[in-house]
Coordinates of C-alpha atoms and ligand atoms in Angstrom, one line a residue:
M6 CA 105.0 172.5 37.3
S7 CA 102.7 174.2 35.0
T8 CA 100.1 172.7 33.6
P9 CA 97.4 174.2 30.2
T10 CA 95.8 176.9 31.9
P11 CA 92.1 177.7 29.8
R12 CA 91.5 181.2 29.3
R13 CA 90.2 183.2 31.9
N14 CA 86.8 184.1 31.3
V15 CA 86.5 179.7 30.7
L16 CA 86.7 179.8 34.5
A17 CA 84.5 182.8 34.5
I18 CA 81.3 180.6 33.0
P19 CA 78.9 180.6 35.1
A20 CA 77.3 177.1 35.3
Y21 CA 74.3 175.7 33.6
V22 CA 72.0 174.5 35.3
P23 CA 69.3 172.7 34.3
G24 CA 66.2 171.8 35.1
K25 CA 65.9 168.7 37.2
P26 CA 64.3 165.3 35.8
P27 CA 61.9 164.2 38.7
A28 CA 62.6 161.2 41.3
P29 CA 60.5 158.7 41.3
R30 CA 57.5 158.1 44.0
E31 CA 55.6 154.9 45.0
G32 CA 52.4 154.7 43.4
L33 CA 52.2 158.6 42.2
T34 CA 53.0 159.5 38.8
T35 CA 55.6 162.4 38.5
Y36 CA 56.0 165.4 36.1
K37 CA 58.8 167.4 34.5
L38 CA 57.9 171.3 35.4
S39 CA 61.1 171.8 35.0
S40 CA 62.5 172.6 31.5
N41 CA 59.9 174.2 29.1
E42 CA 59.4 171.2 27.7
N43 CA 56.8 169.9 25.1
P44 CA 54.8 167.4 26.9
Y45 CA 53.3 166.1 23.5
P46 CA 55.2 163.5 21.3
P47 CA 56.9 164.8 18.3
L48 CA 54.1 165.2 15.4
P49 CA 52.8 162.5 13.8
G50 CA 55.4 161.8 10.4
V51 CA 57.8 162.7 12.2
V52 CA 59.4 159.2 14.8
E53 CA 59.1 158.3 10.5
A54 CA 61.1 160.5 8.9
A55 CA 63.4 160.6 11.9
T56 CA 63.9 155.9 11.6
A57 CA 64.2 156.4 7.7
E58 CA 67.6 158.5 8.0
V59 CA 68.5 156.9 10.8
E60 CA 69.6 154.1 7.7
R61 CA 72.1 156.6 6.6
L62 CA 73.5 157.4 10.3
N63 CA 77.1 156.2 8.5
R64 CA 77.1 158.9 6.2
Y65 CA 77.9 163.2 7.3
P66 CA 74.8 164.8 7.1
D67 CA 73.8 167.0 4.5
M68 CA 76.2 169.7 5.7
G69 CA 74.3 172.7 3.7
A70 CA 70.9 171.7 5.4
A71 CA 69.5 172.1 2.1
R72 CA 65.8 170.0 2.1
L73 CA 65.3 172.2 5.7
Y74 CA 67.0 175.7 4.5
D75 CA 64.0 175.1 1.3
A76 CA 61.1 174.4 3.4
L77 CA 61.7 177.0 6.3
A78 CA 62.9 179.9 3.5
E79 CA 59.6 178.4 1.8
R80 CA 57.5 178.8 4.8
L81 CA 58.7 182.3 5.7
D82 CA 59.0 184.1 2.7
V83 CA 62.7 184.3 3.4
P84 CA 65.9 183.3 1.2
T85 CA 67.5 181.0 2.0
T86 CA 71.1 182.7 2.5
H87 CA 69.1 184.7 5.3
L88 CA 69.0 181.4 6.9
A89 CA 71.8 179.7 9.2
A90 CA 70.4 176.7 11.0
A91 CA 72.4 174.6 14.5
T92 CA 72.1 172.6 17.9
G93 CA 69.4 174.5 18.9
S94 CA 68.4 178.1 18.7
V95 CA 70.8 178.3 22.5
A96 CA 74.1 177.7 19.7
L97 CA 73.2 180.7 17.8
I98 CA 72.8 183.1 20.6
Y99 CA 76.7 181.9 21.8
Q100 CA 77.5 182.6 17.5
L101 CA 76.0 185.1 17.6
V102 CA 78.2 186.9 20.8
Q103 CA 81.9 183.8 18.5
G104 CA 81.1 186.0 15.4
F105 CA 80.4 190.1 16.7
C106 CA 82.2 191.1 19.9
E107 CA 86.1 191.2 20.3
P108 CA 86.9 190.2 23.5
G109 CA 85.1 192.9 26.2
D110 CA 83.0 194.3 23.8
E111 CA 79.8 194.9 25.7
V112 CA 76.4 192.2 25.2
V113 CA 73.6 193.7 26.8
H114 CA 70.5 191.5 27.7
A115 CA 67.7 192.3 30.0
W116 CA 67.8 189.9 34.0
R117 CA 66.4 187.9 34.3
S118 CA 66.6 186.2 31.2
F119 CA 67.7 183.1 30.0
E120 CA 69.9 181.5 31.8
A121 CA 72.1 180.9 28.5
Y122 CA 73.0 183.9 27.9
P123 CA 76.3 185.5 30.1
I124 CA 77.2 182.1 29.3
A125 CA 77.5 182.1 26.3
I126 CA 78.6 185.9 26.4
T127 CA 81.5 184.8 29.0
A128 CA 82.3 181.9 27.3
S129 CA 83.6 184.3 24.4
A130 CA 85.0 187.1 26.6
A131 CA 82.4 189.1 26.6
V132 CA 81.2 191.4 28.7
S133 CA 77.3 191.1 29.9
V134 CA 75.6 194.1 30.9
P135 CA 72.2 193.0 32.7
V136 CA 70.3 195.2 33.0
P137 CA 66.6 194.2 35.8
V138 CA 63.8 193.6 34.4
D139 CA 60.1 195.4 35.8
A140 CA 58.1 195.1 38.6
E141 CA 56.2 192.9 36.1
G142 CA 59.1 190.5 34.7
R143 CA 59.1 192.4 31.3
H144 CA 62.4 194.0 30.0
D145 CA 62.5 197.7 30.7
L146 CA 64.1 198.5 26.8
D147 CA 64.0 202.2 27.8
A148 CA 66.8 201.3 30.8
M149 CA 68.7 198.9 28.1
R150 CA 68.7 201.8 25.6
D151 CA 70.7 203.4 27.7
A152 CA 73.0 200.6 28.6
I153 CA 73.8 200.8 25.0
T154 CA 78.0 202.3 24.8
D155 CA 80.4 202.9 22.7
R156 CA 81.7 198.7 23.6
T157 CA 78.4 197.1 22.7
R158 CA 77.8 195.0 20.1
V159 CA 74.6 193.1 20.9
V160 CA 71.6 193.6 22.7
L161 CA 69.9 190.2 23.2
V162 CA 66.1 190.7 23.1
C163 CA 63.8 187.9 24.9
T164 CA 60.5 187.7 23.8
P165 CA 58.3 186.3 25.6
N166 CA 60.7 186.6 27.7
N167 CA 62.3 183.0 30.2
P168 CA 61.4 182.3 33.2
T169 CA 59.3 185.9 33.8
G170 CA 57.3 185.0 31.4
P171 CA 55.9 188.1 29.4
A172 CA 56.5 189.5 25.5
L173 CA 56.8 192.6 24.1
R174 CA 54.5 194.1 21.7
Q175 CA 55.3 195.1 18.2
T176 CA 55.1 199.0 19.0
E177 CA 57.9 199.0 21.6
L178 CA 59.6 197.0 20.2
D179 CA 59.8 198.9 17.2
A180 CA 60.5 201.9 19.1
F181 CA 63.1 200.4 20.8
L182 CA 64.7 199.4 17.3
D183 CA 64.7 202.9 15.8
Q184 CA 67.3 204.4 18.8
V185 CA 69.7 201.3 18.4
P186 CA 72.1 202.1 17.0
E187 CA 73.0 201.1 13.1
H188 CA 75.9 199.0 14.0
V189 CA 75.0 197.3 16.9
L190 CA 72.9 194.0 16.5
V191 CA 70.1 193.5 18.3
V192 CA 68.8 189.8 18.6
V193 CA 65.1 188.8 19.2
D194 CA 64.7 185.7 20.9
E195 CA 61.9 184.0 19.4
A196 CA 61.8 180.6 21.5
Y197 CA 58.1 181.0 22.1
V198 CA 56.6 182.9 19.7
E199 CA 53.9 179.6 18.6
F200 CA 52.6 180.0 22.0
V201 CA 51.7 184.3 22.3
R202 CA 48.6 185.1 22.2
M203 CA 47.8 189.3 22.7
D204 CA 47.3 192.4 20.8
D205 CA 50.5 193.7 18.9
P206 CA 52.0 191.0 19.2
V207 CA 55.8 190.9 18.0
D208 CA 56.8 189.6 14.9
G209 CA 60.0 188.7 14.4
V210 CA 60.7 188.0 10.5
A211 CA 58.5 190.7 9.5
T212 CA 60.9 193.0 12.2
Y213 CA 64.3 191.7 10.3
R214 CA 62.8 192.1 6.6
D215 CA 64.0 196.2 6.7
R216 CA 66.1 195.6 9.5
P217 CA 69.5 195.0 8.2
N218 CA 71.2 194.8 12.2
V219 CA 68.1 192.7 13.5
V220 CA 68.8 188.9 13.3
V221 CA 65.5 186.7 14.5
T222 CA 66.2 183.3 16.5
R223 CA 63.7 180.4 16.6
T224 CA 63.4 176.9 17.6
F225 CA 62.1 173.3 17.1
S226 CA 62.7 172.8 20.8
K227 CA 59.8 173.8 22.5
A228 CA 56.0 173.9 20.3
Y229 CA 57.1 171.1 17.7
G230 CA 58.6 169.3 20.4
L231 CA 62.1 168.3 19.2
A232 CA 64.2 169.8 22.0
G233 CA 65.9 166.6 22.1
L234 CA 67.0 166.9 18.7
R235 CA 68.9 169.8 19.0
V236 CA 67.6 172.4 15.7
G237 CA 66.6 176.0 15.8
Y238 CA 67.5 178.2 13.3
A239 CA 68.0 182.4 12.6
I240 CA 67.2 184.8 9.8
A241 CA 68.7 187.7 9.7
H242 CA 70.0 189.9 6.2
E243 CA 73.0 187.7 4.5
P244 CA 75.6 189.6 6.3
I245 CA 75.0 188.0 9.6
A246 CA 73.7 184.9 8.8
S247 CA 76.2 183.7 6.8
A248 CA 79.1 185.1 9.6
L249 CA 76.3 182.3 11.5
R250 CA 77.3 180.0 9.5
A251 CA 81.0 180.6 9.4
V252 CA 81.4 180.1 12.4
S253 CA 79.2 177.1 13.3
L254 CA 80.3 173.7 13.7
P255 CA 80.4 171.7 10.0
F256 CA 77.8 169.0 10.4
G257 CA 76.3 170.3 13.9
V258 CA 72.6 169.0 13.1
S259 CA 72.4 165.5 12.4
G260 CA 70.3 164.0 9.4
V261 CA 68.0 162.5 12.6
A262 CA 67.2 166.6 12.7
Q263 CA 67.0 167.6 9.6
A264 CA 64.7 165.5 8.6
A265 CA 62.4 165.3 11.5
A266 CA 62.8 169.1 11.7
V267 CA 61.2 169.4 7.9
A268 CA 58.7 166.8 8.8
S269 CA 57.5 168.9 11.8
L270 CA 56.9 171.5 9.7
D271 CA 55.0 170.1 7.8
A272 CA 52.5 168.8 10.3
E273 CA 51.6 172.1 10.9
P274 CA 47.9 172.0 11.5
A275 CA 48.5 169.5 14.1
L276 CA 51.3 171.6 15.4
L277 CA 48.7 174.9 15.7
E278 CA 46.2 172.4 17.7
R279 CA 48.7 170.9 20.0
V280 CA 49.8 174.9 20.5
D281 CA 46.3 176.4 21.1
A282 CA 45.9 173.0 23.9
L283 CA 48.8 174.4 25.8
V284 CA 47.7 178.4 25.9
A285 CA 44.3 177.2 26.7
E286 CA 46.0 174.9 29.4
R287 CA 48.1 177.7 30.5
D288 CA 45.0 180.0 30.5
R289 CA 43.3 177.4 33.1
V290 CA 46.6 177.2 35.7
L291 CA 47.1 181.1 35.7
A292 CA 43.9 181.1 36.6
G293 CA 44.2 178.4 39.0
V294 CA 47.2 180.2 40.5
R295 CA 45.7 183.6 40.8
A296 CA 42.3 182.6 41.7
A297 CA 44.7 181.0 45.1
G298 CA 46.8 184.6 45.8
W299 CA 49.1 184.1 43.9
D300 CA 50.9 187.5 41.5
V301 CA 51.6 186.2 38.6
P302 CA 53.1 188.6 35.5
D303 CA 51.4 187.8 31.8
A304 CA 52.8 185.0 30.8
Q305 CA 52.7 184.5 26.8
G306 CA 55.4 181.1 26.8
N307 CA 54.6 177.8 27.9
F308 CA 55.9 178.5 31.5
F309 CA 54.6 180.9 34.2
W310 CA 57.0 182.7 36.8
M311 CA 56.2 182.4 40.7
A312 CA 57.9 185.1 42.6
A313 CA 58.0 183.3 46.0
G314 CA 61.6 185.1 47.4
D315 CA 63.3 183.7 50.0
R316 CA 61.0 180.6 49.6
T317 CA 61.7 180.1 46.7
P318 CA 63.9 176.8 48.0
E319 CA 61.3 175.6 50.0
L320 CA 58.1 176.3 46.8
A321 CA 60.5 173.7 44.8
V322 CA 60.0 171.2 48.1
A323 CA 56.4 171.9 48.0
A324 CA 56.2 170.9 44.9
D325 CA 58.5 167.6 45.1
D326 CA 56.0 166.7 47.2
L327 CA 53.1 166.9 45.0
G328 CA 54.9 164.7 42.5
I329 CA 56.2 167.9 40.2
V330 CA 59.1 169.2 39.8
V331 CA 59.9 172.8 38.9
R332 CA 63.3 175.6 38.2
P333 CA 63.5 177.3 41.2
F334 CA 66.4 180.7 40.2
G335 CA 67.9 180.8 43.2
R336 CA 65.9 183.3 46.1
E337 CA 63.7 185.2 43.6
G338 CA 61.0 182.3 42.2
A339 CA 60.2 179.7 40.5
R340 CA 60.0 178.6 36.8
V341 CA 56.9 176.3 35.9
S342 CA 56.3 174.9 32.7
I343 CA 53.0 173.7 31.2
G344 CA 52.5 170.4 30.7
E345 CA 49.8 167.4 30.8
T346 CA 46.6 168.0 32.7
E347 CA 46.9 165.8 35.8
A348 CA 50.7 167.4 36.2
N349 CA 48.9 171.1 35.5
D350 CA 46.3 169.9 38.4
R351 CA 49.6 169.7 40.6
V352 CA 50.4 173.6 40.5
I353 CA 47.2 174.7 40.7
E354 CA 47.2 172.2 43.9
L355 CA 50.6 173.5 44.5
A356 CA 49.1 177.5 44.2
R357 CA 46.5 176.0 47.0
S358 CA 48.5 174.9 49.5
F359 CA 51.6 177.1 49.3
P360 CA 49.8 180.8 49.1
Q361 CA 52.4 183.7 47.9
L362 CA 53.3 185.5 51.3
Ligands
PLP418 C1 64.1 177.1 25.2 C2 65.3 178.0 24.6 C3 66.0 178.7 23.7 C4 66.6 177.8 22.8 O1 66.9 176.3 22.9 P1 66.6 176.1 22.6 O2 67.2 174.3 22.7 O3 68.4 175.6 22.1 O4 66.4 175.4 20.6 C5 66.3 179.9 23.3 N1 66.1 180.7 23.8 C6 65.3 181.0 25.1 C7 64.9 182.0 26.0 C8 65.2 179.6 25.8 O5 64.4 179.5 26.7

């Protein structure tokens, strides 16, 4: 008897392990610090805009996402034809691989980096070429350049890097891009761009302007606090942006998500305030964790990395005992999101009670 069989690459797709929700605890508020979510509710005006759109749920959304494209185009000073919106920037990663790789083509990316990369690559029957990050959790751009072969069609650059934390400098990104062959597409994943506070930060939008092989991806999930609505966007020159729109799911970004994203862009002052508060909390937590003896890589997103090695599962259990859930990665380390003040206090407590060896 024969049964329908998925393509071989589909069977090889690694599982996506979502951040666990906290288990309820008697007499203890528990906090989820495992998915880099924003602890703040949606920005002022966003719930109202989304609710008004709910009245129209019997209708398909605007497939052209015209209001969202107009708002983004104005804010970023780019033509609307250089934009592609999708159901989260993770969808754009899928679409980029699908749109630019034949089966067997190679995609170079740092590792450890965003766990969705090898999943998206394998789903398109392309080949993942992971390049180890250095001891500080930074992209090894020289090694990534050396990993480019005749089969390479796409390079994924994640800055700041999830889950290790550091971000690239513009000077090093430019030097890298100058060495990448022009036919290779370079994706600059800026999911956490709003949180970056460093000298010579990457400006993805400035970078793409005179580079026809660069595409920048951004999201409303992290700084804007709309992870539940699924909306992100790419910025690239017309041939790339239109390929992304061509392979997108029709009507993927809901009307509610479009309205919420537009309202979020209108709430920029409140956004900046919240991001500043999260950055201040990040710096406070890092200082506390380092004072407890932990060697923590630079953290430019709303999360940081605890290199617990073999003791990573025990670290996750110790966190659970304190009523916080972190995101362990095998026996490498755990990623910890910056959350509510009380949650962040417990992270510092965790670092003190569970020293790095
Ligand atoms: C969270 C994240 C994304 C995108 O998330 P979406 O919710 O799909 O927009 C993209 N890249 C990285 C590195 C992330 O951490």
